[in-house]
C-alpha positions in Angstrom: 206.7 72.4 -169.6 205.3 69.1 -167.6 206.3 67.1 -165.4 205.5 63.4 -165.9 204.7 61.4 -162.5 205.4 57.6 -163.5 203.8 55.0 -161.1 205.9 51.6 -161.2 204.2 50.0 -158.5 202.0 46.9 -159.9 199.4 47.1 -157.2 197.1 50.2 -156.2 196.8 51.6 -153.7 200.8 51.3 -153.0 202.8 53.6 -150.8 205.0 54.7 -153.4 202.1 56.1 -155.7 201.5 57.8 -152.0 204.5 59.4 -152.7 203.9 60.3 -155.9 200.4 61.9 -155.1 202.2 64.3 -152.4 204.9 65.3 -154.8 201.8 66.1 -157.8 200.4 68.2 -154.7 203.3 70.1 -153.9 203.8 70.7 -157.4 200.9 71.7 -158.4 200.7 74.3 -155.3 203.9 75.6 -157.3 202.1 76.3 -160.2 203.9 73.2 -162.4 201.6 71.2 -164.9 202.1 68.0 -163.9 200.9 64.6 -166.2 200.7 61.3 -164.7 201.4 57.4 -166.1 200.5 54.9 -164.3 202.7 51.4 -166.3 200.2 49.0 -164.8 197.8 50.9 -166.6 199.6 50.0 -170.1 198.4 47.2 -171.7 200.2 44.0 -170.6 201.3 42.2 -173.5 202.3 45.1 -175.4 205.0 45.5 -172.3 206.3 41.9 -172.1 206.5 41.5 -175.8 207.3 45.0 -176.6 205.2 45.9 -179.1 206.1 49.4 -180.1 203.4 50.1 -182.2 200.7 49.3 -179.3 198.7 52.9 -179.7 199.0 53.3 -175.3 202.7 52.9 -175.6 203.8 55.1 -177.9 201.5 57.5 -176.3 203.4 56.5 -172.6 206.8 57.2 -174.5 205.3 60.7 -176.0 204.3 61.8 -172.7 208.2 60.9 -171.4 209.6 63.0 -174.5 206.9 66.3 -173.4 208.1 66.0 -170.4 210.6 68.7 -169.2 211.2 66.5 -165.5 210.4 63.3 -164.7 209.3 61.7 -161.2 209.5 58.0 -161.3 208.1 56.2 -158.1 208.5 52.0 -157.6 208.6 50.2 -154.5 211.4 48.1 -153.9 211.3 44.1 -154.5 214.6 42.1 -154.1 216.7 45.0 -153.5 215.9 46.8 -156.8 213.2 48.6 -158.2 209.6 46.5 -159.5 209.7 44.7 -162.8 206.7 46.3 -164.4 208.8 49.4 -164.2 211.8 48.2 -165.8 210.2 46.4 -168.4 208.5 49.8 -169.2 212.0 51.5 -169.3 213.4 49.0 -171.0 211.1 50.1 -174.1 212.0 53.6 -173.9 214.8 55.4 -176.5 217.8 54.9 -175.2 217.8 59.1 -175.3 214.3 59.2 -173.7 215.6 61.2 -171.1 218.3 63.1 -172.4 218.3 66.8 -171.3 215.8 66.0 -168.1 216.0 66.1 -164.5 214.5 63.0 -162.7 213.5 62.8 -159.0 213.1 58.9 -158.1 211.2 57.6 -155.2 211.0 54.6 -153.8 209.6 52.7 -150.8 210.6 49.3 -149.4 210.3 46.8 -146.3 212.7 48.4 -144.5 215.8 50.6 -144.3 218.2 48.0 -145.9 216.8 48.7 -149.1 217.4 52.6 -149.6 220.4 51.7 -151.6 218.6 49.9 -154.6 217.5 53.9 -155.9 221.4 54.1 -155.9 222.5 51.0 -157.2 219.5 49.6 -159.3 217.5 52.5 -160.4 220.1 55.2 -161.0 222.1 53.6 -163.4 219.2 52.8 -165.3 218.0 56.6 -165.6 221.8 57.7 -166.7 221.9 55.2 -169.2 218.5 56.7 -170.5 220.4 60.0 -171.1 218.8 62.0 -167.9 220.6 65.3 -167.4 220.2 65.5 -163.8 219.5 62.7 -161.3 218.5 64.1 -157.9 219.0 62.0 -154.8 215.9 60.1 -154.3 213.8 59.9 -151.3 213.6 56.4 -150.3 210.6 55.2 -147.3 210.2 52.4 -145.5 206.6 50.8 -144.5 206.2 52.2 -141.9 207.3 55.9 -142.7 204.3 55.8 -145.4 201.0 54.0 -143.2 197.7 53.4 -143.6 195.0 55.9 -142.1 191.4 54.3 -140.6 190.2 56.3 -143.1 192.1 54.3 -146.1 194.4 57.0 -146.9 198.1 57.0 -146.5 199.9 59.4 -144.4 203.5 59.8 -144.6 205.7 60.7 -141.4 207.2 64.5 -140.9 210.2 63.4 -141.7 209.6 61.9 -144.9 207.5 64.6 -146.2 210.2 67.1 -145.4 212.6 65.3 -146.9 210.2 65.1 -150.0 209.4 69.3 -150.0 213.0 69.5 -150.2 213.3 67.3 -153.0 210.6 68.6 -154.9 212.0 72.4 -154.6 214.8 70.9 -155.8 213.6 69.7 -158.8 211.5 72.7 -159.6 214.7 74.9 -159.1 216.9 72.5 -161.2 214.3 72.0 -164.2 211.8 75.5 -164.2 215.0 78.0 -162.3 212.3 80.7 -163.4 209.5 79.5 -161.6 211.6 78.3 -157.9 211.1 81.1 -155.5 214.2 82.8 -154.0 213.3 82.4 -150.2 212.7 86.5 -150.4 208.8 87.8 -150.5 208.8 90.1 -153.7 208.7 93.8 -152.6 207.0 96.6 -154.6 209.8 99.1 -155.8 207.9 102.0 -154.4 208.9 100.5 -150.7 212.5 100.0 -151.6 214.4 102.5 -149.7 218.2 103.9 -150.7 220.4 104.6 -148.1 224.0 107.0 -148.8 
């Protein structure tokens, strides 16, 4: 029971693999195994010219069938989602994610853009058969910035807005693992009352 972090941003660093990273932390912290695939990592040609035999793609699309949830993470270009990520998905089953729950992310220029996780990305995901599309959590520059340090910070509200996603998705796809919001109490301490 994984989930599978995909990275759709062509460049690195990016801020939406900086979202990525603080979801894989708060999952982790959960006790979730968590896998990460990073598309610009797959080899090139075998993407453009989909080569479904290339060894690292039929591992990417193994990894996407293990999977029990699915993160996906792409900034926004031209009011959809990056191109190296759909030509990925475009190679996938068209089942690949029947029966799973997908959080997608997504950061962009500016506010105008939250829609494409809505309008571009979403329909993509439920014609891929996923069981559960969350609503995504969508950033704009300069909610995700830069530290002196070269590390990316992202703004409270932001990574509250993420937490809550995240518990979300962890309650929708591992319900036995989500906490209850209650502190477990040893039986001896339970007291009945007449």
């Amino acid at each position: 029971m994984t989930v599978l972090l995909i990275a759709g941003s062509p460049t690195a660093p990016s801020r939406s693999a900086a979202l990525l990273d603080a979801a894989a932390l708060r999952l982790r912290r959960r006790g979730l195994e968590v896998q990460r695939l990073t598309v610009r990592e797959l080899p090139a040609q075998a993407l453009v010219h989909a080569q479904f035999d290339d060894a690292q793609l039929q591992r990417a699309t193994d990894q996407v069938a293990a999977a029990r949830a699915v993160v996906v993470a792409t900034p926004v270009y031209k009011a959809a989602y990056s191109g190296l990520l759909k030509t990925f998905l475009d190679l996938l089953p068209q089942s690949a994610l029947k029966g799973k729950t997908v959080l997608p992310l997504a950061t962009g220029g500016s506010a105008h853009h939250m829609l494409a996780l809505d309008y571009a990305l979403r329909p993509v995901l439920g014609a891929l058969g996923a069981r559960h599309i969350l609503p995504g959590v969508y950033a704009s520059d300069a909610q995700v910035t830069l530290t002196p340090e070269g590390g990316w910070q992202l703004q409270v509200d932001i990574a509250d807005r993420l937490a809550e996603a995240v518990d979300t998705l962890q309650a929708e796809a591992f319900p036995s693992t989500a906490r209850s919001g209650f502190d477990p109490i040893h039986f001896s301490r339970v007291r009945c009352s007449v």
